[in-house]
Tab-separated table of C-alpha atoms in Angstrom:
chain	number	residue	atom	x	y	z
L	24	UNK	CA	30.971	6.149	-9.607
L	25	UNK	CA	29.389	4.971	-13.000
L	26	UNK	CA	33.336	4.955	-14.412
L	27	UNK	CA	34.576	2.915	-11.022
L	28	UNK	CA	31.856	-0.198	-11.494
L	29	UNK	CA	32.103	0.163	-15.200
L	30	UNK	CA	36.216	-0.572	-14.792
L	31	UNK	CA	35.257	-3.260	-12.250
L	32	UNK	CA	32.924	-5.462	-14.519
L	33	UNK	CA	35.468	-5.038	-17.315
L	34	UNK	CA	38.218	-6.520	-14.826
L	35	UNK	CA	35.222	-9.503	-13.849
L	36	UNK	CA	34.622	-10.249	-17.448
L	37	UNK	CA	38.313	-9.469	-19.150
L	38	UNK	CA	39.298	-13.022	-18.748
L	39	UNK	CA	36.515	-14.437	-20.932
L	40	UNK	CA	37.020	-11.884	-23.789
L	41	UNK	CA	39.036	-13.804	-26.094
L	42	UNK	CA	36.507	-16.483	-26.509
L	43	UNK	CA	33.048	-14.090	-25.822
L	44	UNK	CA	33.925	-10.845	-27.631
L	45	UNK	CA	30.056	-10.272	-27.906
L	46	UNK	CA	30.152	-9.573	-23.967
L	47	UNK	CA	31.327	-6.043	-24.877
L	48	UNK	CA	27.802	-5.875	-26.682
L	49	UNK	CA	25.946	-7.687	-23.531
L	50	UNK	CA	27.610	-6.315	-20.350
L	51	UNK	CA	28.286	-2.891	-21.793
L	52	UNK	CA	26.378	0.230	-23.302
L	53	UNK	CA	28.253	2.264	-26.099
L	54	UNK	CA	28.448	5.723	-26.581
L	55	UNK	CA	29.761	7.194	-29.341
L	56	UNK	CA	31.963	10.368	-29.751
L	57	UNK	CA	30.469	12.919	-31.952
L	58	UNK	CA	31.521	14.733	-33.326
L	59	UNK	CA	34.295	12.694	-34.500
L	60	UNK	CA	37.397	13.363	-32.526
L	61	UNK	CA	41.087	13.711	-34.136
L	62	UNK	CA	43.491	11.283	-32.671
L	63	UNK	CA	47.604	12.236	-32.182
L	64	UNK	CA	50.179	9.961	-31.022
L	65	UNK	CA	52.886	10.319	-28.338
L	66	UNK	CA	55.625	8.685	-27.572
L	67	UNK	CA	58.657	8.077	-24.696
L	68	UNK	CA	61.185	10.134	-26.129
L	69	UNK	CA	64.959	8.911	-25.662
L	70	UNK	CA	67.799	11.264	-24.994
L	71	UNK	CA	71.456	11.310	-24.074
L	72	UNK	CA	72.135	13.181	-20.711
L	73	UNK	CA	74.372	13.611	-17.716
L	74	UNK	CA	73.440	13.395	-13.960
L	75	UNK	CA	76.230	16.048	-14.266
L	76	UNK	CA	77.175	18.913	-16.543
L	77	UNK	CA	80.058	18.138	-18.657
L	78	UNK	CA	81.027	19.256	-22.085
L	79	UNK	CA	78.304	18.788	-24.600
L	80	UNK	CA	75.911	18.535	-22.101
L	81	UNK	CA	75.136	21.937	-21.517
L	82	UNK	CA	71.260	22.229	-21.092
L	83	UNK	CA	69.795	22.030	-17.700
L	84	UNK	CA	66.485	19.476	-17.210
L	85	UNK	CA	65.189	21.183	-13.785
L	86	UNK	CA	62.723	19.742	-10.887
L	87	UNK	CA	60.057	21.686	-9.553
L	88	UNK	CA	60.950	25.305	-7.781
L	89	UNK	CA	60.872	26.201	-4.377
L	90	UNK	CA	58.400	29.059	-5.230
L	91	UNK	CA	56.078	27.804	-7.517
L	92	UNK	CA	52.878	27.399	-6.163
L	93	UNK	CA	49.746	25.687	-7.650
L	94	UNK	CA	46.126	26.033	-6.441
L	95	UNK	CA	43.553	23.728	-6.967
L	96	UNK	CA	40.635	25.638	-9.265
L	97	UNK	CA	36.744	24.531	-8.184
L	98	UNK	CA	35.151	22.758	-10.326
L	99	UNK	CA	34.992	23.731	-14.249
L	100	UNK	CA	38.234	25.857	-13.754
L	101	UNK	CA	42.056	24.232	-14.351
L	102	UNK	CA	44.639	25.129	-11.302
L	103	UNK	CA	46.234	28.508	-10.786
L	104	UNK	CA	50.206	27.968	-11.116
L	105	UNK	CA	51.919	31.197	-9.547
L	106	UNK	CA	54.523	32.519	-7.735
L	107	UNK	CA	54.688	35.723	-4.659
L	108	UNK	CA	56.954	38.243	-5.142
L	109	UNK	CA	57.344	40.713	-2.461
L	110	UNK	CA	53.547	40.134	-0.874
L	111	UNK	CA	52.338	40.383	-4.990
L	112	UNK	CA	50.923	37.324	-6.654
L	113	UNK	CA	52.279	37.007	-9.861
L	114	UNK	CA	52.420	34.476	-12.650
L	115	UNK	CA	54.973	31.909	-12.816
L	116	UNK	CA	58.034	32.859	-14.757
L	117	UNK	CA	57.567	32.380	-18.717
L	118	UNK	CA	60.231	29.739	-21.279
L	119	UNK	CA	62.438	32.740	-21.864
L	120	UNK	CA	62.274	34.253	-18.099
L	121	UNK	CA	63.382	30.714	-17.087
L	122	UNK	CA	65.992	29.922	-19.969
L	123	UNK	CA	67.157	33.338	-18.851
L	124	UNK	CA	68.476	32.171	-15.456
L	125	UNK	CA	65.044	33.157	-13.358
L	126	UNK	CA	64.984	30.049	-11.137
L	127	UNK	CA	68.643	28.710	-10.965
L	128	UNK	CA	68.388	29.661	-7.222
L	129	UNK	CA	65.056	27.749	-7.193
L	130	UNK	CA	65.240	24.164	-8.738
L	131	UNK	CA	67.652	21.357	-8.732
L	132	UNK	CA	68.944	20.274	-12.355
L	133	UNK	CA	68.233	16.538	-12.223
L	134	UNK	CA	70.085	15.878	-15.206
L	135	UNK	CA	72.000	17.732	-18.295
L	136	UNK	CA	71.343	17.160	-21.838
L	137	UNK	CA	72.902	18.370	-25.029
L	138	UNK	CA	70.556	19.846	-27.009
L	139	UNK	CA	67.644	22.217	-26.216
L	140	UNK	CA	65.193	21.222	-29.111
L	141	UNK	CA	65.507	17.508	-27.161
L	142	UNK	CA	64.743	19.219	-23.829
L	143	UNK	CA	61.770	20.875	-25.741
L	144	UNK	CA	60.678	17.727	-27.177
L	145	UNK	CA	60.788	16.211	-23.570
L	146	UNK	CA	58.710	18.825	-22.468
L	147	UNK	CA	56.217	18.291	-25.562
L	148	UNK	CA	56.018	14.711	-24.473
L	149	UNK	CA	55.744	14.879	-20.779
L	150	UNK	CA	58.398	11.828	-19.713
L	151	UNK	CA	61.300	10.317	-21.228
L	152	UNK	CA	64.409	8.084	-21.098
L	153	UNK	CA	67.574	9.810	-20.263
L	154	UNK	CA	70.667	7.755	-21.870
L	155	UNK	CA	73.629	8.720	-19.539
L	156	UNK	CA	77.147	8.440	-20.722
L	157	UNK	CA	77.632	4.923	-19.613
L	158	UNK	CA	75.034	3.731	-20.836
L	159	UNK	CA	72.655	3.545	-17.939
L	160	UNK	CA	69.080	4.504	-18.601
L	161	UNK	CA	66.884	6.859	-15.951
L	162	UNK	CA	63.412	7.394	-16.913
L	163	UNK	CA	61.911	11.208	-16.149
L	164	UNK	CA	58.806	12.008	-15.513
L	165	UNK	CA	56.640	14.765	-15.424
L	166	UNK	CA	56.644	16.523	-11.934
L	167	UNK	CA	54.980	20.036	-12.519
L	168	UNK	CA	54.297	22.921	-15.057
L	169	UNK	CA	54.499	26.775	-14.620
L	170	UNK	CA	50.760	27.199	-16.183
L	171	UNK	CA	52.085	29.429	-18.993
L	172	UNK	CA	50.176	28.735	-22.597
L	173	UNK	CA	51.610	25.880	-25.059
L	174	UNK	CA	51.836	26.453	-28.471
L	175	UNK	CA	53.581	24.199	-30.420
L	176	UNK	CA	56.665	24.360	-32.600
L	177	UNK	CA	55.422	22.829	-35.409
L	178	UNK	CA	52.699	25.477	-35.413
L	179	UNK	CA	55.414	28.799	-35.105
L	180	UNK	CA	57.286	27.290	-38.171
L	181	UNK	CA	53.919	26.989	-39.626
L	182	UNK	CA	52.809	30.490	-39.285
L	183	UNK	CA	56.517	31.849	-39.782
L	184	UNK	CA	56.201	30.115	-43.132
L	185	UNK	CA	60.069	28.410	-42.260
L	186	UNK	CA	59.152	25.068	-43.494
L	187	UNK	CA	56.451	23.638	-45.623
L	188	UNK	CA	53.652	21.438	-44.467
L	189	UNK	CA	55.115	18.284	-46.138
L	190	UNK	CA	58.035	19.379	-43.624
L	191	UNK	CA	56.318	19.505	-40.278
L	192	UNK	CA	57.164	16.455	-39.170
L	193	UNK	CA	59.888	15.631	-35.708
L	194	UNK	CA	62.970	14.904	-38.169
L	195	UNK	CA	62.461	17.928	-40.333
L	196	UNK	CA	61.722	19.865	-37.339
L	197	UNK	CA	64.885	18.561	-35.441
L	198	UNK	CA	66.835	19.096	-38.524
L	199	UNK	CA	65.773	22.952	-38.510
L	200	UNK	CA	66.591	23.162	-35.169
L	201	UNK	CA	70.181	21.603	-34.653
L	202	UNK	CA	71.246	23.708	-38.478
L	203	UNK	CA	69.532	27.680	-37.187
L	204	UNK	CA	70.351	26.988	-32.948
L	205	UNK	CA	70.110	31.032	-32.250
L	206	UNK	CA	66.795	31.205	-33.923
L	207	UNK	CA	65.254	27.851	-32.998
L	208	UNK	CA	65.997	29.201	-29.404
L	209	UNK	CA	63.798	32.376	-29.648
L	210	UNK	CA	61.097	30.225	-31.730
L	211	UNK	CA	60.745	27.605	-28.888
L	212	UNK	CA	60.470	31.005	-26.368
L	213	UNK	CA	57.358	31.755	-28.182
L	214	UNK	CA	55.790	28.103	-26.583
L	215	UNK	CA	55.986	29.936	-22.758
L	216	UNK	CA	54.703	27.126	-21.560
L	217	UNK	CA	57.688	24.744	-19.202
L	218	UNK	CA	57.738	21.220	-17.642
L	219	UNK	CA	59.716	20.142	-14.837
L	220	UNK	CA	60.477	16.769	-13.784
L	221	UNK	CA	61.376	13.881	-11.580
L	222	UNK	CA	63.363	10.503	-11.769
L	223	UNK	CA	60.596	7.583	-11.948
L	224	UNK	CA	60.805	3.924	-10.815
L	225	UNK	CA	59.067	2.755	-13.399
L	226	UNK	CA	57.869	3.724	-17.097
L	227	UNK	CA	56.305	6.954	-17.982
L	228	UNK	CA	53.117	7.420	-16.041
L	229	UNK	CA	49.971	9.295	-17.299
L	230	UNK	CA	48.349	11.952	-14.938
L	231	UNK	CA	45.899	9.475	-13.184
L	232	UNK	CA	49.631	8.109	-11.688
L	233	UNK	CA	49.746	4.934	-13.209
L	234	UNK	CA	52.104	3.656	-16.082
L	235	UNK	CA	51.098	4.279	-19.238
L	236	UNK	CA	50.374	1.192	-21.574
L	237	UNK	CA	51.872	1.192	-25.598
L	238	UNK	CA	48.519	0.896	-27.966
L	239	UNK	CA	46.070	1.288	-24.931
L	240	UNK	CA	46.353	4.652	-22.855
L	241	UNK	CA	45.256	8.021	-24.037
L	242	UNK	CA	45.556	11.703	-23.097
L	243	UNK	CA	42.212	13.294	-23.764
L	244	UNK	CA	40.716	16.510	-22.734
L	245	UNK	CA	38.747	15.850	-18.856
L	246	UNK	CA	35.515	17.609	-20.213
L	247	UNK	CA	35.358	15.141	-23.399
L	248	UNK	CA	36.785	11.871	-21.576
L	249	UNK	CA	37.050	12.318	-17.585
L	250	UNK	CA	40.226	10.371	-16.207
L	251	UNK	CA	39.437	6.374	-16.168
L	252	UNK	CA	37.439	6.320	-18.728
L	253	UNK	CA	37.218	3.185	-21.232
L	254	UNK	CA	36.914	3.267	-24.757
L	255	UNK	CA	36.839	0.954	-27.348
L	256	UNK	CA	38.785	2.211	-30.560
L	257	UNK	CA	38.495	1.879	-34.343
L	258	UNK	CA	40.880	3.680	-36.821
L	259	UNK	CA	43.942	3.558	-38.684
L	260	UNK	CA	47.808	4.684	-37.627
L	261	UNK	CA	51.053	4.149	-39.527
L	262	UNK	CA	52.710	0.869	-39.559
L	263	UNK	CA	56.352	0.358	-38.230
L	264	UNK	CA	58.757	1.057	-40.804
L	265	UNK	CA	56.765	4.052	-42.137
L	266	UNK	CA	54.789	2.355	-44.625
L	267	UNK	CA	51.128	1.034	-45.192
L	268	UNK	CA	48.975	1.664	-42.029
L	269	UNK	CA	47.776	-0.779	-38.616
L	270	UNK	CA	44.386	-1.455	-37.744
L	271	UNK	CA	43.656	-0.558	-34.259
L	272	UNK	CA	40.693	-2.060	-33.317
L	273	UNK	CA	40.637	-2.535	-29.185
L	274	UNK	CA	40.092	-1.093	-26.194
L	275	UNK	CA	41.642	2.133	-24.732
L	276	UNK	CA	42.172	3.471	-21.281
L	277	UNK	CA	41.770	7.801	-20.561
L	278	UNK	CA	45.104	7.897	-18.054
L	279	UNK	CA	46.519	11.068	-19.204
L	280	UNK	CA	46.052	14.976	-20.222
L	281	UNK	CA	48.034	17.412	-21.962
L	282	UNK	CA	48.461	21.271	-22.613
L	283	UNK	CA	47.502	20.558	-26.463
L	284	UNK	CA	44.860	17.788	-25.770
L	285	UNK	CA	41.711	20.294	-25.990
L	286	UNK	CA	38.248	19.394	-27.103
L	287	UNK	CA	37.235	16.490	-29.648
L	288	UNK	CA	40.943	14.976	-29.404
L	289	UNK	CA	42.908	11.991	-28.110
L	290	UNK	CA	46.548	11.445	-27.643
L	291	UNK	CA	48.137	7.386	-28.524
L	292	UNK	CA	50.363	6.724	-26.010
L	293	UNK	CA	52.616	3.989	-28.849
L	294	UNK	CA	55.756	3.283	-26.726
L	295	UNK	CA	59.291	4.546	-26.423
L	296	UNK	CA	62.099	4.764	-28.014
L	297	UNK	CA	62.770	5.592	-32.252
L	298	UNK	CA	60.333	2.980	-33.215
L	299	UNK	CA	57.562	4.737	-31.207
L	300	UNK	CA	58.609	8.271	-32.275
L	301	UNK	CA	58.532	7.454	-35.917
L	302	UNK	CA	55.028	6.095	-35.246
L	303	UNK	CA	53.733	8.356	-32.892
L	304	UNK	CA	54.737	11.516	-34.359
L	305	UNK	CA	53.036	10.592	-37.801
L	306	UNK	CA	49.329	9.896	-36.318
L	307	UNK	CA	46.798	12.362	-37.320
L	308	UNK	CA	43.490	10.882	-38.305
L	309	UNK	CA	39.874	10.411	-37.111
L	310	UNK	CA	39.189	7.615	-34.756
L	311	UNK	CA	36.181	6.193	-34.254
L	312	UNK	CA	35.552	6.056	-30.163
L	313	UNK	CA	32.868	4.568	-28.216
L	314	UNK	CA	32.965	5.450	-24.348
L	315	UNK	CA	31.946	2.514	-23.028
L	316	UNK	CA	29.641	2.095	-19.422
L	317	UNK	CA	28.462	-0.768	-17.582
L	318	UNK	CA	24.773	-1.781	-18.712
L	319	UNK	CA	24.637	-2.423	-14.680
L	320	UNK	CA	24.759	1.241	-13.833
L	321	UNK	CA	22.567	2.570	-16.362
L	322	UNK	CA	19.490	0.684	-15.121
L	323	UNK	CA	19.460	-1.228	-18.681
L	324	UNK	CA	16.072	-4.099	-18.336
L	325	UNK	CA	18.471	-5.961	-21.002
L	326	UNK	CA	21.014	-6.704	-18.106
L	327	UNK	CA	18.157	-8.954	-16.180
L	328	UNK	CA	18.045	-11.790	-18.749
């Protein structure tokens, strides 16, 4: 409740912020994050696909299954993703189970792409823009997950000792990937965690179902930041162009989660396409963040005068 009339006195006083900054101060009590969280970026991946397989196009993109089922934890716990086998309850089918062949018989393919460290990246991402052959673009969004543990590939190459830290960055790592296919394959089968998606009408959308907004909406973990929270933001990501840095000094919106977003962390949302990958996938720095709440809710005497 405190989050829903905090979010409706920003929308009654967002019109007169341009010219009265200092109602932030006034209308609004600020909280700040301690200890200081790490912020990440993430992006709107692009990829080339087919709404059919053809040659080069060889890696299936798959909607939910038929037999997955999810139930809603209580309170404090995350939902239970599963499947029933035969009367047993059993978890839902690993990466490698389901790059094996384990639910061909259980979810559409949507679309086909060509390589599986894009498919993986897609995954890593949550939603992205499928380039078909002529040229149309589809946009994909997440639609489900079979509740297996993430782990990320720049973290296996890491502990394999494959590439160097200076290296662990999206090119390098897509480099790796498209030069050693048979072993990138079993490294990405380590991450058992799997997305499956839908078409979307509109842009990629954040868990709370709304579009996500470049420079303003964030995955965070529910426990630090519930869903709807505002923030106002003050730190430092790369510039465009991959030099020098930008200033980001504004307010930010909680509209999404993620399997990696744990704890004292936030996640960018900075657009789509290459401009926004060669951003996003270079943020890691601390951010200052207030959470900001509505002096009207918290019974402030300042608010009266």
């Amino acid at each position: 409740g405190q989050i829903k009339s905090s979010i409706e006195k920003m929308l009654e006083i967002l019109p007169q912020l341009d010219r009265r900054p200092e109602l932030l101060a006034q209308k609004f009590t600020w909280f700040e994050l301690m200890p200081t969280p790490i912020m990440s970026g993430y992006y709107t991946p692009e990829l080339e696909a087919s709404l059919t397989r053809r040659p080069g196009y060889d890696v299936p993109i798959y909607s939910k299954p038929r037999d997955l089922k999810i139930q809603q934890g209580s309170t404090g716990t995350g939902p239970r993703f599963y499947r029933v086998e035969k009367g047993k309850t059993l978890p839902y089918y690993s990466r490698r189970e389901i790059e094996a062949g384990a639910i061909k018989d259980q979810a559409k393919v949507i679309a086909w792409t060509r390589e599986p460290y894009d498919l993986f990246n897609l995954q890593v991402e949550g939603a992205g823009r499928l380039v078909l052959p002529d040229g149309t673009i589809r946009t994909v969004v997440y639609e489900a997950k079979n509740g297996r543990k993430f782990k990320g590939l720049g973290a296996i190459l890491r502990d394999r000792k494959l590439l160097p830290p200076e290296k662990l960055t999206l090119p390098h790592i897509r480099a790796f990937c498209k030069k050693n296919p048979a072993l990138a394959k079993e490294l990405m089968a380590e991450n058992e965690s799997y997305i499956f998606f839908r078409f979307g009408e509109v842009g990629a959308e954040g868990t709370i179902g709304r579009q996500l907004t470049p420079m303003v909406s964030l995955a965070t973990d529910p426990r630090l930041l519930p869903l709807g929270t505002m923030v106002v933001m003050n730190t430092d990501i790369p510039a465009d162009g991959g030099y020098g840095l930008r200033k980001v000094r504004g307010l930010g919106l909680a509209q999404d989660t993620g399997a990696a977003i744990k704890g004292a962390r936030l996640d960018y949302y900075v657009g789509e396409g290459e401009r926004a990958e060669s951003v996003g996938c270079r943020i890691w720095n601390e951010a200052k963040i207030y959470l900001l709440v509505s002096r009207d809710v918290m019974g402030d005497e300042r608010t009266k005068h």
